[in-house]
XYZ file of N, CA and C in Angstrom:
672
model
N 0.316 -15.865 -15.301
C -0.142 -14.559 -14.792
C -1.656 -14.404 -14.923
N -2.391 -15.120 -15.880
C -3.443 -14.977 -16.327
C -4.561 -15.470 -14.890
N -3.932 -16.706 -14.393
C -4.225 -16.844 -12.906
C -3.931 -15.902 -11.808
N -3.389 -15.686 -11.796
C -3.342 -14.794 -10.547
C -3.870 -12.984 -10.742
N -3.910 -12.578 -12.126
C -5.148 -11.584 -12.398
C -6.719 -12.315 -12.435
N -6.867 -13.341 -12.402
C -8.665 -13.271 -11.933
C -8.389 -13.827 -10.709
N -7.175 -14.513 -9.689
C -7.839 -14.327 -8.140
C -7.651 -12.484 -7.749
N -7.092 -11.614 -8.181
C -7.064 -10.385 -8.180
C -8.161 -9.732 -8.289
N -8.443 -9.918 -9.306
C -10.398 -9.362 -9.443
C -10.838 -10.515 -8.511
N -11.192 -10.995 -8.526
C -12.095 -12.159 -7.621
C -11.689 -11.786 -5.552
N -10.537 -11.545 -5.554
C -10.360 -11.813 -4.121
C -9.516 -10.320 -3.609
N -9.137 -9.840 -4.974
C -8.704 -8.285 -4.228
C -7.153 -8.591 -4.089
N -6.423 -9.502 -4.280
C -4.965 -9.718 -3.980
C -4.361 -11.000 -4.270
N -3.010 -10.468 -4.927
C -2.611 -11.520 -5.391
C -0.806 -11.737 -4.575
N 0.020 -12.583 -4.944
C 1.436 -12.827 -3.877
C 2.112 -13.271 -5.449
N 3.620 -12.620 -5.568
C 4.775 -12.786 -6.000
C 5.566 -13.296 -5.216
N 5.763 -14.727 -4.969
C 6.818 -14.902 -3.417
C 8.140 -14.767 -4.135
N 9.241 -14.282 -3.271
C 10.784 -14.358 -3.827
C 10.662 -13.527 -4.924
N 10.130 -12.118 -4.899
C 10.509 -11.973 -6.192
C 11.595 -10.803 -6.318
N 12.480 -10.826 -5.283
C 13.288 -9.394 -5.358
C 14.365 -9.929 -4.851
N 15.804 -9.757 -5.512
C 17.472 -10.322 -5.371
C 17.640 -9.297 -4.095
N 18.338 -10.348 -3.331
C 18.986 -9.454 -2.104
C 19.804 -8.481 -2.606
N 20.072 -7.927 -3.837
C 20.872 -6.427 -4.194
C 19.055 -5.433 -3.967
N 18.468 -5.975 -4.535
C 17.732 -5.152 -4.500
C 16.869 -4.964 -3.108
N 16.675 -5.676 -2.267
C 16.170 -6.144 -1.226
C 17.545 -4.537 0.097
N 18.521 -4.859 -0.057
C 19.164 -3.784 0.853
C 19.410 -2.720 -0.143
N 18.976 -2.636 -0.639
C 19.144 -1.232 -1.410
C 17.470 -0.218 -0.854
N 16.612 -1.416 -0.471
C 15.383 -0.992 0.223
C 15.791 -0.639 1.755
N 16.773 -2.357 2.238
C 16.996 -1.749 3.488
C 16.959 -0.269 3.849
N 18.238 0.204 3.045
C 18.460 1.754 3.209
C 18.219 2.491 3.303
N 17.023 2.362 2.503
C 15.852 3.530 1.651
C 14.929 3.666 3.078
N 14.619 2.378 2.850
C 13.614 2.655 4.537
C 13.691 2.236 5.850
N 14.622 2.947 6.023
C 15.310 3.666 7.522
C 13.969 4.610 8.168
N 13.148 4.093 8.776
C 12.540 5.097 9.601
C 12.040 5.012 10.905
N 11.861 6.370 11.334
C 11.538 6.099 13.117
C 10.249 5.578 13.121
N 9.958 5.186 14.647
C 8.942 4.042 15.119
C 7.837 4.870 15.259
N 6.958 4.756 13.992
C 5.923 4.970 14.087
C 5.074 4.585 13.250
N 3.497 4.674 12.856
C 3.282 3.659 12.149
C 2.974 4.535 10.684
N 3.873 3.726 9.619
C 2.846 4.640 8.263
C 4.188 5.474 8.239
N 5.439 5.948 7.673
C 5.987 6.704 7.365
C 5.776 7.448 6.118
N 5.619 8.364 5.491
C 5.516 8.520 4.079
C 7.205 9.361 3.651
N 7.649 8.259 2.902
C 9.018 8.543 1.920
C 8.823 9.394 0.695
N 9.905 10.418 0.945
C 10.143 11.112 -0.697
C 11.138 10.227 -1.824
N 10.970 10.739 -2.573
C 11.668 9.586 -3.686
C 13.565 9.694 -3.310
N 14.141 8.774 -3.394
C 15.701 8.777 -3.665
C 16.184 8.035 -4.807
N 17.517 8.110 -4.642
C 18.111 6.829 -6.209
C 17.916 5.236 -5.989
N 18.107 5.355 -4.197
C 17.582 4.088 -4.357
C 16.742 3.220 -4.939
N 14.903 4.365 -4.279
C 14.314 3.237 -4.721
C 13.929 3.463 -5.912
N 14.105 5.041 -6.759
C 14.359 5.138 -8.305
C 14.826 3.740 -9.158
N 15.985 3.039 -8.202
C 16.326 1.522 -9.020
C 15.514 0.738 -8.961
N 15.144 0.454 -7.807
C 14.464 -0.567 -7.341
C 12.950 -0.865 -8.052
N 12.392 0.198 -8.330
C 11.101 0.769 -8.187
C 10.481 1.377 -9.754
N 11.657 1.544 -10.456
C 11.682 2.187 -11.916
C 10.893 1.263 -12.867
N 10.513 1.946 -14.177
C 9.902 0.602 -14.898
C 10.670 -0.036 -15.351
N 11.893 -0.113 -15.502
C 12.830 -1.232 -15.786
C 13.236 -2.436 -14.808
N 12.563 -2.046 -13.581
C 12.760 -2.826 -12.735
C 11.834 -4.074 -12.135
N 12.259 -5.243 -11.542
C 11.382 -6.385 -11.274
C 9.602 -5.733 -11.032
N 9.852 -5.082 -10.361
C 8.626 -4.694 -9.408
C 7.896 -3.964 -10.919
N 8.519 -3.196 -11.228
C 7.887 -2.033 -12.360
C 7.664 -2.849 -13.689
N 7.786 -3.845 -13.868
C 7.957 -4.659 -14.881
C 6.280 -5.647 -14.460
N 6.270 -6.079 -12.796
C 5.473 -6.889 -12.732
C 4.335 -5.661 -12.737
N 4.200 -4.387 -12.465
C 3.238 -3.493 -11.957
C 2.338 -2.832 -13.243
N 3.362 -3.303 -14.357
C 2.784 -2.612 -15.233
C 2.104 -4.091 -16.596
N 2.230 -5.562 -15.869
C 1.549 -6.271 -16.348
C 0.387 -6.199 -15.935
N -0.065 -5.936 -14.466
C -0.859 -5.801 -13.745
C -2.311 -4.518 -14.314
N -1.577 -3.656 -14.906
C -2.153 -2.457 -14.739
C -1.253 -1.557 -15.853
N -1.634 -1.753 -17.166
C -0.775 -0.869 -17.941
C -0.480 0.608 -17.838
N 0.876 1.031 -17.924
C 0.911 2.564 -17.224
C 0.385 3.014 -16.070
N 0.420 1.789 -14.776
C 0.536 1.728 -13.703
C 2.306 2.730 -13.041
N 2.234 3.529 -12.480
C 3.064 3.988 -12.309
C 2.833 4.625 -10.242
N 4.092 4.214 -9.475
C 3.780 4.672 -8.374
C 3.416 6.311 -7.611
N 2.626 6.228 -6.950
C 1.833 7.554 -6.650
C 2.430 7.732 -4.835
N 2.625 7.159 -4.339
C 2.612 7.299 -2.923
C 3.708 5.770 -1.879
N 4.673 6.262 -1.685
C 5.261 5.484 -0.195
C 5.334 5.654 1.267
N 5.101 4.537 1.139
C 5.409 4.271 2.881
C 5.580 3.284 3.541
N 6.483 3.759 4.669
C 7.258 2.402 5.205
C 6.695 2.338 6.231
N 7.031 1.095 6.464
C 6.660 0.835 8.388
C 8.156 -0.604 8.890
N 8.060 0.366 10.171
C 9.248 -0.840 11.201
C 8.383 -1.160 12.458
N 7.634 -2.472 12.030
C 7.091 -2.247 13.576
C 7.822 -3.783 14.300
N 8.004 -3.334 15.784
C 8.642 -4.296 16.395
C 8.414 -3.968 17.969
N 8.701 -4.857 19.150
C 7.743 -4.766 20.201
C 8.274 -3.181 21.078
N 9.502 -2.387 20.880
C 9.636 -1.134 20.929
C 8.514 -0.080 20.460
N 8.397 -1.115 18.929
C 7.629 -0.024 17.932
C 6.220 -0.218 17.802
N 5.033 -0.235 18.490
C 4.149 -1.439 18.275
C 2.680 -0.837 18.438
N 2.361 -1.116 17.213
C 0.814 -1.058 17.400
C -0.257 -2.073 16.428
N -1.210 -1.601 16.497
C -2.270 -2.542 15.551
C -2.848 -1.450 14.991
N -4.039 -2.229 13.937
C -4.952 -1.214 13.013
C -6.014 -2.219 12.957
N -7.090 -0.789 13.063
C -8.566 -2.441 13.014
C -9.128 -2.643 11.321
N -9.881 -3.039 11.478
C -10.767 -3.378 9.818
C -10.806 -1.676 9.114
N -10.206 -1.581 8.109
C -10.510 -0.348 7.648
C -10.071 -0.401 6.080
N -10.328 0.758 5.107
C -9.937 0.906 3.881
C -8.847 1.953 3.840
N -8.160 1.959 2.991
C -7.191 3.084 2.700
C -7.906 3.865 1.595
N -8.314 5.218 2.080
C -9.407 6.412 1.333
C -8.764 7.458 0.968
N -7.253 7.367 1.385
C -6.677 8.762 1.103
C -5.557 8.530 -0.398
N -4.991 9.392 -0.789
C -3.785 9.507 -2.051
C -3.112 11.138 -1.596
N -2.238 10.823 -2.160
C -1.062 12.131 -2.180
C -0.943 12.608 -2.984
N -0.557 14.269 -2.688
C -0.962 14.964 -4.171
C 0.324 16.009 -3.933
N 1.012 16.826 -4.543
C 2.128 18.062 -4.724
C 1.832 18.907 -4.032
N 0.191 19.077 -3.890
C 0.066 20.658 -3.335
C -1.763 20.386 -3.128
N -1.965 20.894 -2.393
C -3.625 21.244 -1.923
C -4.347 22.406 -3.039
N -5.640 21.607 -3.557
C -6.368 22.547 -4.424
C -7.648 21.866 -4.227
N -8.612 22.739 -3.675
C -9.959 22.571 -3.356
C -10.888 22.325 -4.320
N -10.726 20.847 -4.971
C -11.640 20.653 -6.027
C -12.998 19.725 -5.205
N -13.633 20.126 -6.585
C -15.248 19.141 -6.051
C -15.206 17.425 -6.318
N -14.852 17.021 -4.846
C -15.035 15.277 -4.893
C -13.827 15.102 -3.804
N -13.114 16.197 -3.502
C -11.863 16.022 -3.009
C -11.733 16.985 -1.743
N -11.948 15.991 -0.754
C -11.732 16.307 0.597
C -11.161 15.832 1.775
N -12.059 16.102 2.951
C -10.936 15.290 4.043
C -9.046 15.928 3.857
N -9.012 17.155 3.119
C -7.537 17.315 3.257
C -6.324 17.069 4.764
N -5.092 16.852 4.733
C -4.900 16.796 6.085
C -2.943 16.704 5.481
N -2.217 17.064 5.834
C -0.457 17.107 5.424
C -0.054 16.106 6.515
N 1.317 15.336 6.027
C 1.651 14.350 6.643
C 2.850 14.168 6.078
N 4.169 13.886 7.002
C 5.310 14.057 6.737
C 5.564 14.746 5.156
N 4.990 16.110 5.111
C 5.042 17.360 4.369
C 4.227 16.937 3.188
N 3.672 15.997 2.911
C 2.667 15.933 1.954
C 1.198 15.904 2.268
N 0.732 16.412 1.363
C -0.496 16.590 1.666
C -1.396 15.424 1.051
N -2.767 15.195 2.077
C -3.543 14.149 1.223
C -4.734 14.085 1.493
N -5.756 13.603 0.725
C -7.035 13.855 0.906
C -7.978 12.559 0.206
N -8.584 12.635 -0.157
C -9.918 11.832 0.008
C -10.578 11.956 -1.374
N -10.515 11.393 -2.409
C -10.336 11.416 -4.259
C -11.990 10.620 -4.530
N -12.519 11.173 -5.420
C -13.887 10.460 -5.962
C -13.524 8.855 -5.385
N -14.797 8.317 -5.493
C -14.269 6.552 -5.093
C -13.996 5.771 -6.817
N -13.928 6.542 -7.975
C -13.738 6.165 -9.211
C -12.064 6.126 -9.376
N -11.661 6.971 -8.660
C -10.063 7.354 -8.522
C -9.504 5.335 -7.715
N -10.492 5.253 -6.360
C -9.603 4.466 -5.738
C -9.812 3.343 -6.625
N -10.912 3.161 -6.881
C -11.283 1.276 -7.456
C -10.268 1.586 -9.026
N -9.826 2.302 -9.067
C -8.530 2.122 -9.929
C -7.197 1.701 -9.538
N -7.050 1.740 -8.632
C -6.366 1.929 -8.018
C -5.781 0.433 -7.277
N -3.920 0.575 -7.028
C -3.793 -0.756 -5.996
C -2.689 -0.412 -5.410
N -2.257 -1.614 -4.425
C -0.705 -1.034 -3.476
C 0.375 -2.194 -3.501
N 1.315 -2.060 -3.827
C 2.392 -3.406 -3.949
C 2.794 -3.540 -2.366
N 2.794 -4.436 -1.221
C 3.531 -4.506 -0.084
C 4.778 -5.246 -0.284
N 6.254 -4.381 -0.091
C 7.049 -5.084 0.134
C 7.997 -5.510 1.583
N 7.925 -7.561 1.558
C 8.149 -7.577 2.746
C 9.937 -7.532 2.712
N 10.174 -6.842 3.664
C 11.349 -6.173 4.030
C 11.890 -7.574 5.140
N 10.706 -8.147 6.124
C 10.971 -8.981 6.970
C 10.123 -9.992 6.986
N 10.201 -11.567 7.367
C 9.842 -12.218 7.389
C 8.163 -11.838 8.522
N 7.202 -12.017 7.539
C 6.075 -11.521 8.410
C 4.865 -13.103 8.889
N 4.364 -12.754 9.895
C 3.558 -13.698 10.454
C 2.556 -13.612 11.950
N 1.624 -14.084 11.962
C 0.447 -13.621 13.326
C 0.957 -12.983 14.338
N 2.710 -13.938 14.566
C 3.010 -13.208 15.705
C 3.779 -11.925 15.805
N 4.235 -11.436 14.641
C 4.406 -10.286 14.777
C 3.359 -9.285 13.769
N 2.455 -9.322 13.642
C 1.307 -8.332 13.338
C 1.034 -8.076 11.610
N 1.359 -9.758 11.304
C 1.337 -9.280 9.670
C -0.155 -8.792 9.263
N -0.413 -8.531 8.077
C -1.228 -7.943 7.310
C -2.621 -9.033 7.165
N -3.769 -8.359 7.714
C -4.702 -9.592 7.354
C -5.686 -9.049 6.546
N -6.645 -9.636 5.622
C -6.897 -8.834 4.215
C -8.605 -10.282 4.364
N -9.483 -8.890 3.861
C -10.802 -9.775 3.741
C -11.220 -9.638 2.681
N -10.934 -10.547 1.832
C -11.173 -11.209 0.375
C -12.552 -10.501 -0.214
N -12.461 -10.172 -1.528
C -13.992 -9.780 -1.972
C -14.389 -8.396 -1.367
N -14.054 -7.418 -0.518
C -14.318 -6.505 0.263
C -14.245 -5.542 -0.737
N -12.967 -5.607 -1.821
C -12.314 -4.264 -2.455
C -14.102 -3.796 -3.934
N -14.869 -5.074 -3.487
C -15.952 -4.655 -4.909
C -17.198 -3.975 -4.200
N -17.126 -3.548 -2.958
C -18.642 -3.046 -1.830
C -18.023 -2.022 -2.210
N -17.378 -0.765 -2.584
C -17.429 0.650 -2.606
C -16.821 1.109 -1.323
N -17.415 2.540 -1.246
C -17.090 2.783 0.243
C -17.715 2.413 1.428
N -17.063 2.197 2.081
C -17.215 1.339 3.783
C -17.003 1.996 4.405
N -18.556 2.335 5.088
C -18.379 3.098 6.651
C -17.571 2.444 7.655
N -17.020 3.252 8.175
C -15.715 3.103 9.247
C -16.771 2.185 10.338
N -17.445 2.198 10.707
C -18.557 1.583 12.089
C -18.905 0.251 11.510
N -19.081 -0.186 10.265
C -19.333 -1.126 9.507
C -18.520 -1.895 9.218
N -16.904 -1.684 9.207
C -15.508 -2.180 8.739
C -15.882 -3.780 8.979
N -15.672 -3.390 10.679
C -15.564 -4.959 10.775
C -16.157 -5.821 11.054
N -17.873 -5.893 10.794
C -18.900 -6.845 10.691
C -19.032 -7.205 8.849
N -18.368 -6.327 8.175
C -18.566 -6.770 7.150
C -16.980 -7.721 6.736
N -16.165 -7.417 7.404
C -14.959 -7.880 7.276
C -14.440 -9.640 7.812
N -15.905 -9.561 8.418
C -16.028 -10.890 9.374
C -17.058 -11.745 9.076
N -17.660 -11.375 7.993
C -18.475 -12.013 7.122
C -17.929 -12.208 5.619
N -16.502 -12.389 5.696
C -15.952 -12.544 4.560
C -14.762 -13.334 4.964
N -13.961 -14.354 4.117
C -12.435 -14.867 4.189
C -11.613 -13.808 4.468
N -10.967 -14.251 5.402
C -9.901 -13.489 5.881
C -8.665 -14.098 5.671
N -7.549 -13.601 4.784
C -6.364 -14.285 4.879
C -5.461 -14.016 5.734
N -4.436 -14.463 6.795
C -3.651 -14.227 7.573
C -2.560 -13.971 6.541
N -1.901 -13.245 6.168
C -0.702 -12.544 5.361
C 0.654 -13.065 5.249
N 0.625 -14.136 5.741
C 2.722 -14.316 6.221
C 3.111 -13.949 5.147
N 4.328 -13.938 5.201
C 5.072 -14.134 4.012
C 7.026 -13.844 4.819
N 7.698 -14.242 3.851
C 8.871 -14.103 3.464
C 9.552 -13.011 3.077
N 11.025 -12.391 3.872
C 11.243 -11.340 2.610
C 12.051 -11.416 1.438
N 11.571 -10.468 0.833
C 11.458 -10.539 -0.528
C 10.343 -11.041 -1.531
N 9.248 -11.420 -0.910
C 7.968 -11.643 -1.013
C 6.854 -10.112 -1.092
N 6.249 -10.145 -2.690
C 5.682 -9.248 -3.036
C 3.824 -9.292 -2.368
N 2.694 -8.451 -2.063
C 1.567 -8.790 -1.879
C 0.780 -7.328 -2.539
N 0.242 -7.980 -3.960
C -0.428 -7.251 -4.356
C -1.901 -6.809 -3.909
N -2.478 -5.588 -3.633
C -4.108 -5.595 -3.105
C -4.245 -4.443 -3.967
N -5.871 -4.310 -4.149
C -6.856 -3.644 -4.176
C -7.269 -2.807 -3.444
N -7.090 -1.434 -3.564
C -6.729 -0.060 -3.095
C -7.934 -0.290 -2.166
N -8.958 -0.295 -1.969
C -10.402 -0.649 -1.475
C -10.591 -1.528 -0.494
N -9.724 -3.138 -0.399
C -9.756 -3.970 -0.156
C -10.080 -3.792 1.732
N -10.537 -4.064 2.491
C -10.677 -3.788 3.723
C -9.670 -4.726 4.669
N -8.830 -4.165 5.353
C -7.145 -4.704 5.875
C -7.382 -3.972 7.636
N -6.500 -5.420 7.754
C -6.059 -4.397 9.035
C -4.825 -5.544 9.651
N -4.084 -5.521 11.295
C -2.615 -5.770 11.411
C -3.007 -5.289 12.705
N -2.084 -6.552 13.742
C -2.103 -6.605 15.016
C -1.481 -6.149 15.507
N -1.130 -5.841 17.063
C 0.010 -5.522 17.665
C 1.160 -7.068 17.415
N 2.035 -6.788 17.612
C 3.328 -7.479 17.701
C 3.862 -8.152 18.788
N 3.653 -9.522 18.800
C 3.970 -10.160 19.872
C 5.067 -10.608 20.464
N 5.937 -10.090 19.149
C 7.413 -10.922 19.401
C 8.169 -10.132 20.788
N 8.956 -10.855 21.963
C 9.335 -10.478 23.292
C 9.922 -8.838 22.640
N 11.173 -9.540 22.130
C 12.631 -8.178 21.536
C 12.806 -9.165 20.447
N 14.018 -7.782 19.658
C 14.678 -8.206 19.220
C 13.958 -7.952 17.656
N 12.653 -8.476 17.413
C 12.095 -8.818 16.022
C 11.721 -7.510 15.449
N 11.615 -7.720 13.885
C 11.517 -6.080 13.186
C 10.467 -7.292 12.215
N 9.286 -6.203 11.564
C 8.694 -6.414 10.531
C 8.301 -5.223 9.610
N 9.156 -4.863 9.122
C 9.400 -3.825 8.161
C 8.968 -4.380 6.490
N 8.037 -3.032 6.089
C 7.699 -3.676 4.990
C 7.225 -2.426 4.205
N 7.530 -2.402 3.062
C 7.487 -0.975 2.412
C 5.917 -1.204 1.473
N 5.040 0.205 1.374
C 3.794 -0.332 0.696
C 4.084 0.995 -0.025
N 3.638 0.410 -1.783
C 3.734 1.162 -3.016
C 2.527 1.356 -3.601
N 1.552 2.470 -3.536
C 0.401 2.951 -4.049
C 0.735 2.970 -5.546
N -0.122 2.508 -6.554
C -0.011 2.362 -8.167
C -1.557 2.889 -8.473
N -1.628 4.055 -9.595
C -2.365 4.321 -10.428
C -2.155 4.655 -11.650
N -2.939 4.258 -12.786
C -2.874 4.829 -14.295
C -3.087 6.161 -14.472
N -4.320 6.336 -13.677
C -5.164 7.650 -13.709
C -4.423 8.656 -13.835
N -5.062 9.995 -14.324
C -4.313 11.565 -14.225
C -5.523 12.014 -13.303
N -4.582 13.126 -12.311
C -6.204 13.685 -11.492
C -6.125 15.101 -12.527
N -7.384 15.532 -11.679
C -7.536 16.487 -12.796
C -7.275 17.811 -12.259
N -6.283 18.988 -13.936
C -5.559 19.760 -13.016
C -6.652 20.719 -11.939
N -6.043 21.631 -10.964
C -4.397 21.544 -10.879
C -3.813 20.566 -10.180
N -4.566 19.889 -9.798
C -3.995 18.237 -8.864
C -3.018 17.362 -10.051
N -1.871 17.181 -8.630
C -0.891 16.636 -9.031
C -0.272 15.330 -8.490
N -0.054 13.980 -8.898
C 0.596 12.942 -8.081
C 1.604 13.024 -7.254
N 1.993 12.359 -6.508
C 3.864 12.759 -5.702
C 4.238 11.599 -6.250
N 4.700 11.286 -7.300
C 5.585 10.293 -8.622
C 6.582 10.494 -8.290
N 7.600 10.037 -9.026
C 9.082 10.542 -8.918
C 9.441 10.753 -10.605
């Protein structure tokens, strides 16, 4: 483990391949059932309470990672050539919170499948990371995840800037397997193609926001 926490600091992301039993793997199926669009955000159930708990594979590896790492935010995605889009070079700047309270550092508010979310000091994110779980076997041709190494230590990144700086850095093409874990760096600058596959193909893959942090009251996490 000691390897794969300094390519983590060093490159912003690290891979658990195989690391989730097909009990636990359709117990996700279930959980994330959602319509075609991109980015769903899930409320908690028992499902992924199992799946997802600190007694569990994932919560076990999340909290070697990041002590009292505990999840803050889900969301699924099904994308497939019905369902289909891309995303260009960008950072993930937002977190989810219980309820809207107009503090100083915290903006950009905006609600989204009934939660609300906004835009947290940049001390909040570089704490911060996201577990992707692949649900489906992912790869170029259907729009896996591509991730530019070293990006997550520049701070914040102007949106106009994304992707000249993103292209002056290693870019990993993402495949993976499901049941294959991909740890990143909340910061890390990502983005995901349209989907080439004719019919037929699904690449569903659930992403788990992890922080230690407490915000400060009256801000509240959406935990379970």
């Amino acid at each position: 483990m000691t390897g794969a926490m300094e390519a983590f600091e060093e490159t912003g992301r690290f891979w658990v391949r195989d690391a989730l039993s097909e009990a636990e793997l359709k117990l996700l199926d279930g959980a994330c059932q959602v319509e075609a669009r991109p980015g769903v955000r899930l409320k908690w159930s028992d499902a992924l309470r199992v799946v997802l708990g600190p007694d569990s594979s994932i919560g076990r590896l999340c909290e070697s990672v990041l002590p009292r790492a505990k999840p803050v935010r889900l969301v699924a995605f099904d994308k497939s050539a019905d369902a289909n889009w891309g995303v260009p070079w960008h950072q993930d700047r937002v977190i989810a919170v219980r309820a809207r309270h107009d503090l100083e550092g915290y903006g950009a508010w905006v609600k989204k499948d009934g939660f609300w979310h906004c835009e947290p000091p940049i001390s909040i994110l570089q704490s911060m990371f996201f577990v992707r779980v692949h649900l489906d076997a992912a790869d170029s041709h259907n729009g896996c995840l591509e991730i530019a190494e070293g990006t997550h230590t520049l701070g914040r990144i102007a949106s106009d800037q994304a992707k000249d700086i993103a292209m002056t850095s290693p870019v990993e093409i993402c495949e993976a397997s499901r049941g294959d874990l991909l740890f990143v760096k909340a910061l890390a600058l990502h983005r995901s193609s349209s989907s080439s596959v004719a019919s037929g193909g699904h690449r569903r893959a659930l992403r788990i926001d992890y922080s230690s942090e407490e915000l400060p009251f009256p801000l509240e996490w959406v935990s379970h």
